Amino acid sequence: MNQRVIQKVLFVLVLTASLFFKVNAATILIYHHVSDKTPKSTSVSTEQFKEHLELINSLKLIVVPLTTITDAIKANTPVDNNWVAITFDDGYHSVYDNALPLLIQYKFPFTVFVNPKMVGPSKLYLDWDQLAELAKHQGIIANHTMAHENLVQDGLTDEQMIDNILLADKIITEKLNQSHKLLAYPYGEYDHKIKQDLKKLGYVGFAQHSGAVNETSDILALSRFPANGIYANPKTLKAKLNSLPFNIKSITPSDTKPESLNPLLQVSLLNKDFYQSQLACFISGSGKPQKPEWTSKLDFNIASNNEIPKGRVKYNCTAPSISHSGRFYWMSKLWINL
């Protein structure tokens, strides 16, 4: 077979793969402060935020209400390849002062997760009148617990957690006539018990680990890409906005509390559009990627070579797509080592 024939065959194979692996991938961004006077680790400047919105426009992505994405996932229907949602945690004043004028200018919807006990008047947090103004401009106001309680580490009982979430929802509904049953976990921390509480209440849960989402994503712990601090660079943000979710059949364990200090993660995929040899996993605190162990064509394991440190630890796994050149599959698993 001559070189030209081989090239044609390869082209047909890649084209066929591209048609077969239709991408269903939405991304959710998380911000906190939009200011150059707040802690850098949780902030973007107003200029950086504007660059992000312009990047979204240049990529021809469609900013949709967060509920558009969650409604699709709950219905087990495909998300749109071009969907992106913008979220803010904590309800800081800078969202009103600096982000809102730009969101109005670009006509982008957005979501703000608030803690009713911390709503102003305040120099730091928004008040109810300001939140009402956000709501007038396509703003969804959603639940972040009553006072930013850590649902994993603060020792709340199931009953106390449920009462907390329901009371926060009641206050938001009374003040703003909004009730979307969306909860962002404070500090991004959750465990299996908390997820089951959310499931009983019919809520959608949002975490802070990275990755795109689709109909196979965990509706009780949807991933969001941080876009502040060290993650504010538009070049790296572009890769995240173009990322793809792994089509996951199952992840074991589903809980975030590790049984050992070298926790084993087992992933089973529905299909794959990447070469096994190119899957790499990165573990918090380790600068070098770690190769997973493939146990079958669609199943792999990954465990930290070293004992994981205290606090929040993430296994991030990525692989370049075969059929969608320049785009990467991306998933993240959270561990909380208490």
Short mmCIF file of N, CA and C in Angstrom, two decimals, residues 194-310:
data_model
loop_
_atom_site.label_atom_id
_atom_site.label_comp_id
_atom_site.label_asym_id
_atom_site.label_seq_id
_atom_site.Cartn_x
_atom_site.Cartn_y
_atom_site.Cartn_z
N ILE A 194 -24.01 13.83 52.45
CA ILE A 194 -24.57 15.12 52.07
C ILE A 194 -25.23 15.03 50.70
N LYS A 195 -24.61 14.31 49.79
CA LYS A 195 -25.22 14.13 48.47
C LYS A 195 -26.58 13.44 48.58
N GLN A 196 -26.70 12.48 49.47
CA GLN A 196 -27.98 11.80 49.65
C GLN A 196 -29.03 12.74 50.22
N ASP A 197 -28.62 13.65 51.11
CA ASP A 197 -29.55 14.66 51.62
C ASP A 197 -30.06 15.54 50.48
N LEU A 198 -29.16 15.96 49.61
CA LEU A 198 -29.56 16.79 48.47
C LEU A 198 -30.51 16.03 47.55
N LYS A 199 -30.22 14.75 47.36
CA LYS A 199 -31.07 13.93 46.51
C LYS A 199 -32.49 13.86 47.06
N LYS A 200 -32.61 13.70 48.39
CA LYS A 200 -33.94 13.66 49.02
C LYS A 200 -34.70 14.96 48.78
N LEU A 201 -33.97 16.07 48.78
CA LEU A 201 -34.60 17.38 48.62
C LEU A 201 -34.83 17.75 47.15
N GLY A 202 -34.34 16.92 46.23
CA GLY A 202 -34.49 17.23 44.80
C GLY A 202 -33.58 18.34 44.33
N TYR A 203 -32.42 18.47 44.98
CA TYR A 203 -31.47 19.53 44.65
C TYR A 203 -30.40 19.05 43.66
N VAL A 204 -29.81 20.03 42.99
CA VAL A 204 -28.59 19.82 42.21
C VAL A 204 -27.44 20.39 43.01
N GLY A 205 -26.32 19.65 43.10
CA GLY A 205 -25.17 20.10 43.86
C GLY A 205 -24.02 20.52 42.95
N PHE A 206 -23.30 21.57 43.37
CA PHE A 206 -22.17 22.08 42.59
C PHE A 206 -20.91 22.08 43.45
N ALA A 207 -19.85 21.52 42.89
CA ALA A 207 -18.57 21.42 43.59
C ALA A 207 -17.60 22.47 43.05
N GLN A 208 -16.32 22.32 43.39
CA GLN A 208 -15.30 23.24 42.90
C GLN A 208 -14.14 22.51 42.24
N HIS A 209 -14.31 21.21 41.97
CA HIS A 209 -13.27 20.53 41.20
C HIS A 209 -13.55 20.71 39.71
N SER A 210 -12.55 20.48 38.88
CA SER A 210 -12.59 20.89 37.48
C SER A 210 -13.16 19.82 36.55
N GLY A 211 -13.67 20.29 35.42
CA GLY A 211 -14.12 19.38 34.39
C GLY A 211 -15.35 19.90 33.69
N ALA A 212 -15.51 19.50 32.43
CA ALA A 212 -16.74 19.80 31.69
C ALA A 212 -17.83 18.85 32.16
N VAL A 213 -19.07 19.13 31.78
CA VAL A 213 -20.19 18.29 32.21
C VAL A 213 -21.02 17.86 31.00
N ASN A 214 -21.69 16.71 31.18
CA ASN A 214 -22.68 16.26 30.20
C ASN A 214 -23.70 15.39 30.92
N GLU A 215 -24.50 14.67 30.14
CA GLU A 215 -25.59 13.90 30.75
C GLU A 215 -25.10 12.72 31.59
N THR A 216 -23.81 12.35 31.52
CA THR A 216 -23.29 11.28 32.38
C THR A 216 -22.68 11.82 33.67
N SER A 217 -22.68 13.14 33.85
CA SER A 217 -22.06 13.75 35.03
C SER A 217 -22.92 13.53 36.27
N ASP A 218 -22.27 13.61 37.42
CA ASP A 218 -22.94 13.44 38.71
C ASP A 218 -23.74 14.69 39.04
N ILE A 219 -25.06 14.60 38.97
CA ILE A 219 -25.93 15.76 39.18
C ILE A 219 -25.87 16.28 40.61
N LEU A 220 -25.31 15.49 41.52
CA LEU A 220 -25.20 15.92 42.92
C LEU A 220 -23.84 16.53 43.24
N ALA A 221 -22.94 16.56 42.25
CA ALA A 221 -21.62 17.17 42.45
C ALA A 221 -21.06 17.58 41.10
N LEU A 222 -21.75 18.50 40.44
CA LEU A 222 -21.31 18.94 39.12
C LEU A 222 -20.03 19.76 39.23
N SER A 223 -19.11 19.51 38.33
CA SER A 223 -17.82 20.19 38.36
C SER A 223 -17.93 21.59 37.75
N ARG A 224 -17.08 22.47 38.24
CA ARG A 224 -16.97 23.84 37.72
C ARG A 224 -15.49 24.21 37.60
N PHE A 225 -15.16 24.95 36.57
CA PHE A 225 -13.79 25.40 36.40
C PHE A 225 -13.57 26.71 37.14
N PRO A 226 -12.63 26.77 38.09
CA PRO A 226 -12.29 28.06 38.70
C PRO A 226 -11.65 28.97 37.65
N ALA A 227 -12.05 30.24 37.69
CA ALA A 227 -11.54 31.20 36.71
C ALA A 227 -10.93 32.41 37.40
N ASN A 228 -10.56 32.25 38.66
CA ASN A 228 -9.96 33.36 39.41
C ASN A 228 -8.55 33.01 39.86
N GLY A 229 -7.88 33.98 40.42
CA GLY A 229 -6.53 33.75 40.94
C GLY A 229 -5.58 33.23 39.88
N ILE A 230 -4.89 32.14 40.18
CA ILE A 230 -3.92 31.57 39.25
C ILE A 230 -4.59 30.96 38.02
N TYR A 231 -5.91 30.85 38.04
CA TYR A 231 -6.63 30.24 36.91
C TYR A 231 -7.26 31.30 35.99
N ALA A 232 -6.90 32.57 36.18
CA ALA A 232 -7.54 33.65 35.43
C ALA A 232 -6.94 33.88 34.05
N ASN A 233 -5.80 33.25 33.75
CA ASN A 233 -5.13 33.46 32.47
C ASN A 233 -6.03 33.03 31.31
N PRO A 234 -6.34 33.95 30.38
CA PRO A 234 -7.24 33.60 29.27
C PRO A 234 -6.75 32.43 28.42
N LYS A 235 -5.42 32.25 28.33
CA LYS A 235 -4.89 31.15 27.50
C LYS A 235 -5.25 29.80 28.10
N THR A 236 -5.08 29.66 29.41
CA THR A 236 -5.43 28.40 30.04
C THR A 236 -6.95 28.25 30.16
N LEU A 237 -7.65 29.38 30.31
CA LEU A 237 -9.11 29.33 30.38
C LEU A 237 -9.70 28.85 29.05
N LYS A 238 -9.07 29.22 27.96
CA LYS A 238 -9.55 28.77 26.65
C LYS A 238 -9.54 27.26 26.55
N ALA A 239 -8.48 26.62 27.04
CA ALA A 239 -8.41 25.15 27.01
C ALA A 239 -9.52 24.54 27.85
N LYS A 240 -9.85 25.17 28.96
CA LYS A 240 -10.92 24.66 29.82
C LYS A 240 -12.28 24.82 29.15
N LEU A 241 -12.49 25.96 28.53
CA LEU A 241 -13.76 26.18 27.83
C LEU A 241 -13.94 25.21 26.67
N ASN A 242 -12.83 24.72 26.13
CA ASN A 242 -12.87 23.76 25.03
C ASN A 242 -12.76 22.31 25.52
N SER A 243 -12.76 22.11 26.83
CA SER A 243 -12.56 20.76 27.35
C SER A 243 -13.78 19.88 27.11
N LEU A 244 -13.56 18.58 27.23
CA LEU A 244 -14.60 17.58 27.00
C LEU A 244 -14.75 16.71 28.24
N PRO A 245 -15.96 16.30 28.58
CA PRO A 245 -16.14 15.39 29.71
C PRO A 245 -15.93 13.94 29.28
N PHE A 246 -15.26 13.16 30.10
CA PHE A 246 -15.22 11.73 29.87
C PHE A 246 -16.65 11.19 29.96
N ASN A 247 -16.98 10.24 29.10
CA ASN A 247 -18.29 9.58 29.20
C ASN A 247 -18.17 8.46 30.21
N ILE A 248 -18.62 8.74 31.42
CA ILE A 248 -18.34 7.86 32.55
C ILE A 248 -19.52 6.94 32.85
N LYS A 249 -19.20 5.66 32.97
CA LYS A 249 -20.19 4.67 33.39
C LYS A 249 -20.27 4.62 34.91
N SER A 250 -19.12 4.61 35.56
CA SER A 250 -19.11 4.59 37.03
C SER A 250 -17.75 5.04 37.54
N ILE A 251 -17.77 5.59 38.77
CA ILE A 251 -16.55 5.94 39.49
C ILE A 251 -16.65 5.34 40.89
N THR A 252 -15.61 4.64 41.29
CA THR A 252 -15.58 4.02 42.62
C THR A 252 -14.30 4.42 43.35
N PRO A 253 -14.41 4.91 44.59
CA PRO A 253 -15.63 5.14 45.35
C PRO A 253 -16.29 6.46 44.96
N SER A 254 -17.58 6.59 45.27
CA SER A 254 -18.27 7.85 45.00
C SER A 254 -18.07 8.84 46.14
N ASP A 255 -17.69 8.32 47.32
CA ASP A 255 -17.49 9.20 48.47
C ASP A 255 -16.17 9.96 48.33
N THR A 256 -16.05 11.05 49.08
CA THR A 256 -14.83 11.87 49.04
C THR A 256 -13.89 11.56 50.18
N LYS A 257 -14.33 10.77 51.16
CA LYS A 257 -13.49 10.45 52.30
C LYS A 257 -12.66 9.20 52.01
N PRO A 258 -11.35 9.33 51.90
CA PRO A 258 -10.51 8.19 51.51
C PRO A 258 -10.42 7.13 52.60
N GLU A 259 -10.37 5.88 52.19
CA GLU A 259 -10.20 4.79 53.15
C GLU A 259 -8.75 4.56 53.51
N SER A 260 -7.83 5.09 52.69
CA SER A 260 -6.41 5.00 52.99
C SER A 260 -5.75 6.30 52.54
N LEU A 261 -4.48 6.47 52.85
CA LEU A 261 -3.77 7.67 52.45
C LEU A 261 -3.18 7.56 51.05
N ASN A 262 -3.42 6.42 50.41
CA ASN A 262 -3.10 6.24 48.98
C ASN A 262 -4.39 5.79 48.29
N PRO A 263 -5.40 6.65 48.28
CA PRO A 263 -6.73 6.21 47.83
C PRO A 263 -6.74 5.75 46.38
N LEU A 264 -7.43 4.63 46.17
CA LEU A 264 -7.56 4.04 44.85
C LEU A 264 -8.84 4.52 44.19
N LEU A 265 -8.72 5.07 42.99
CA LEU A 265 -9.87 5.49 42.20
C LEU A 265 -10.03 4.54 41.02
N GLN A 266 -11.23 3.99 40.86
CA GLN A 266 -11.53 3.08 39.76
C GLN A 266 -12.56 3.74 38.85
N VAL A 267 -12.23 3.87 37.58
CA VAL A 267 -13.09 4.54 36.61
C VAL A 267 -13.47 3.58 35.50
N SER A 268 -14.76 3.55 35.20
CA SER A 268 -15.26 2.74 34.09
C SER A 268 -15.92 3.68 33.09
N LEU A 269 -15.48 3.61 31.83
CA LEU A 269 -15.98 4.51 30.79
C LEU A 269 -17.02 3.82 29.92
N LEU A 270 -17.92 4.61 29.36
CA LEU A 270 -18.88 4.09 28.39
C LEU A 270 -18.24 3.91 27.02
N ASN A 271 -17.32 4.80 26.70
CA ASN A 271 -16.56 4.74 25.44
C ASN A 271 -15.37 5.66 25.60
N LYS A 272 -14.48 5.64 24.65
CA LYS A 272 -13.35 6.56 24.74
C LYS A 272 -12.90 6.98 23.35
N ASP A 273 -12.41 8.22 23.31
CA ASP A 273 -11.96 8.86 22.07
C ASP A 273 -10.54 9.38 22.29
N PHE A 274 -9.70 8.54 22.90
CA PHE A 274 -8.31 8.91 23.13
C PHE A 274 -7.50 7.63 23.26
N TYR A 275 -6.19 7.78 23.09
CA TYR A 275 -5.31 6.61 23.21
C TYR A 275 -5.00 6.37 24.69
N GLN A 276 -5.03 5.11 25.08
CA GLN A 276 -4.76 4.78 26.48
C GLN A 276 -3.43 5.35 26.95
N SER A 277 -2.44 5.30 26.09
CA SER A 277 -1.09 5.74 26.48
C SER A 277 -1.03 7.24 26.76
N GLN A 278 -2.03 8.01 26.30
CA GLN A 278 -1.99 9.46 26.47
C GLN A 278 -2.83 9.96 27.64
N LEU A 279 -3.46 9.05 28.36
CA LEU A 279 -4.18 9.45 29.57
C LEU A 279 -3.17 9.69 30.69
N ALA A 280 -3.22 10.89 31.27
CA ALA A 280 -2.31 11.23 32.37
C ALA A 280 -3.12 11.78 33.53
N CYS A 281 -2.71 11.44 34.72
CA CYS A 281 -3.39 11.93 35.92
C CYS A 281 -2.42 12.74 36.78
N PHE A 282 -2.94 13.81 37.34
CA PHE A 282 -2.14 14.70 38.19
C PHE A 282 -2.75 14.71 39.59
N ILE A 283 -1.92 14.58 40.59
CA ILE A 283 -2.38 14.51 41.97
C ILE A 283 -1.90 15.75 42.71
N SER A 284 -2.81 16.38 43.45
CA SER A 284 -2.49 17.61 44.18
C SER A 284 -1.19 17.46 44.95
N GLY A 285 -0.32 18.44 44.80
CA GLY A 285 0.94 18.43 45.52
C GLY A 285 2.07 17.75 44.79
N SER A 286 1.75 17.07 43.69
CA SER A 286 2.79 16.40 42.90
C SER A 286 2.90 17.09 41.54
N GLY A 287 4.10 17.50 41.19
CA GLY A 287 4.28 18.21 39.94
C GLY A 287 4.33 17.32 38.72
N LYS A 288 4.53 16.02 38.92
CA LYS A 288 4.67 15.12 37.80
C LYS A 288 3.39 14.32 37.56
N PRO A 289 3.03 14.10 36.28
CA PRO A 289 1.86 13.26 36.00
C PRO A 289 2.11 11.81 36.39
N GLN A 290 1.04 11.12 36.66
CA GLN A 290 1.13 9.71 37.04
C GLN A 290 0.29 8.89 36.06
N LYS A 291 0.89 7.83 35.53
CA LYS A 291 0.18 6.99 34.56
C LYS A 291 -0.80 6.07 35.29
N PRO A 292 -2.03 6.00 34.80
CA PRO A 292 -2.98 5.07 35.41
C PRO A 292 -2.73 3.64 34.97
N GLU A 293 -3.36 2.71 35.64
CA GLU A 293 -3.30 1.30 35.26
C GLU A 293 -4.60 0.93 34.54
N TRP A 294 -4.47 0.51 33.29
CA TRP A 294 -5.64 0.08 32.53
C TRP A 294 -5.92 -1.39 32.83
N THR A 295 -7.15 -1.69 33.25
CA THR A 295 -7.53 -3.06 33.56
C THR A 295 -8.37 -3.69 32.45
N SER A 296 -8.85 -2.87 31.52
CA SER A 296 -9.54 -3.32 30.32
C SER A 296 -9.52 -2.16 29.33
N LYS A 297 -10.19 -2.31 28.20
CA LYS A 297 -10.18 -1.24 27.20
C LYS A 297 -10.87 0.02 27.69
N LEU A 298 -11.79 -0.12 28.66
CA LEU A 298 -12.57 1.03 29.11
C LEU A 298 -12.49 1.25 30.62
N ASP A 299 -11.60 0.55 31.29
CA ASP A 299 -11.50 0.67 32.75
C ASP A 299 -10.07 0.95 33.18
N PHE A 300 -9.92 1.92 34.07
CA PHE A 300 -8.58 2.21 34.59
C PHE A 300 -8.63 2.55 36.07
N ASN A 301 -7.48 2.36 36.73
CA ASN A 301 -7.31 2.67 38.15
C ASN A 301 -6.19 3.70 38.30
N ILE A 302 -6.32 4.51 39.34
CA ILE A 302 -5.25 5.43 39.67
C ILE A 302 -5.18 5.56 41.19
N ALA A 303 -3.98 5.47 41.73
CA ALA A 303 -3.77 5.65 43.17
C ALA A 303 -2.49 6.46 43.35
N SER A 304 -2.49 7.33 44.34
CA SER A 304 -1.33 8.16 44.60
C SER A 304 -0.14 7.31 45.03
N ASN A 305 1.02 7.58 44.44
CA ASN A 305 2.23 6.87 44.85
C ASN A 305 2.67 7.27 46.26
N ASN A 306 2.34 8.49 46.63
CA ASN A 306 2.70 9.00 47.96
C ASN A 306 1.43 9.21 48.78
N GLU A 307 1.57 9.23 50.08
CA GLU A 307 0.42 9.50 50.93
C GLU A 307 -0.09 10.92 50.68
N ILE A 308 -1.40 11.04 50.55
CA ILE A 308 -1.96 12.35 50.26
C ILE A 308 -1.91 13.22 51.51
N PRO A 309 -1.77 14.55 51.33
CA PRO A 309 -1.68 15.45 52.49
C PRO A 309 -3.06 15.70 53.10
N LYS A 310 -3.08 16.41 54.21
CA LYS A 310 -4.32 16.81 54.84
C LYS A 310 -5.05 17.83 53.97
#
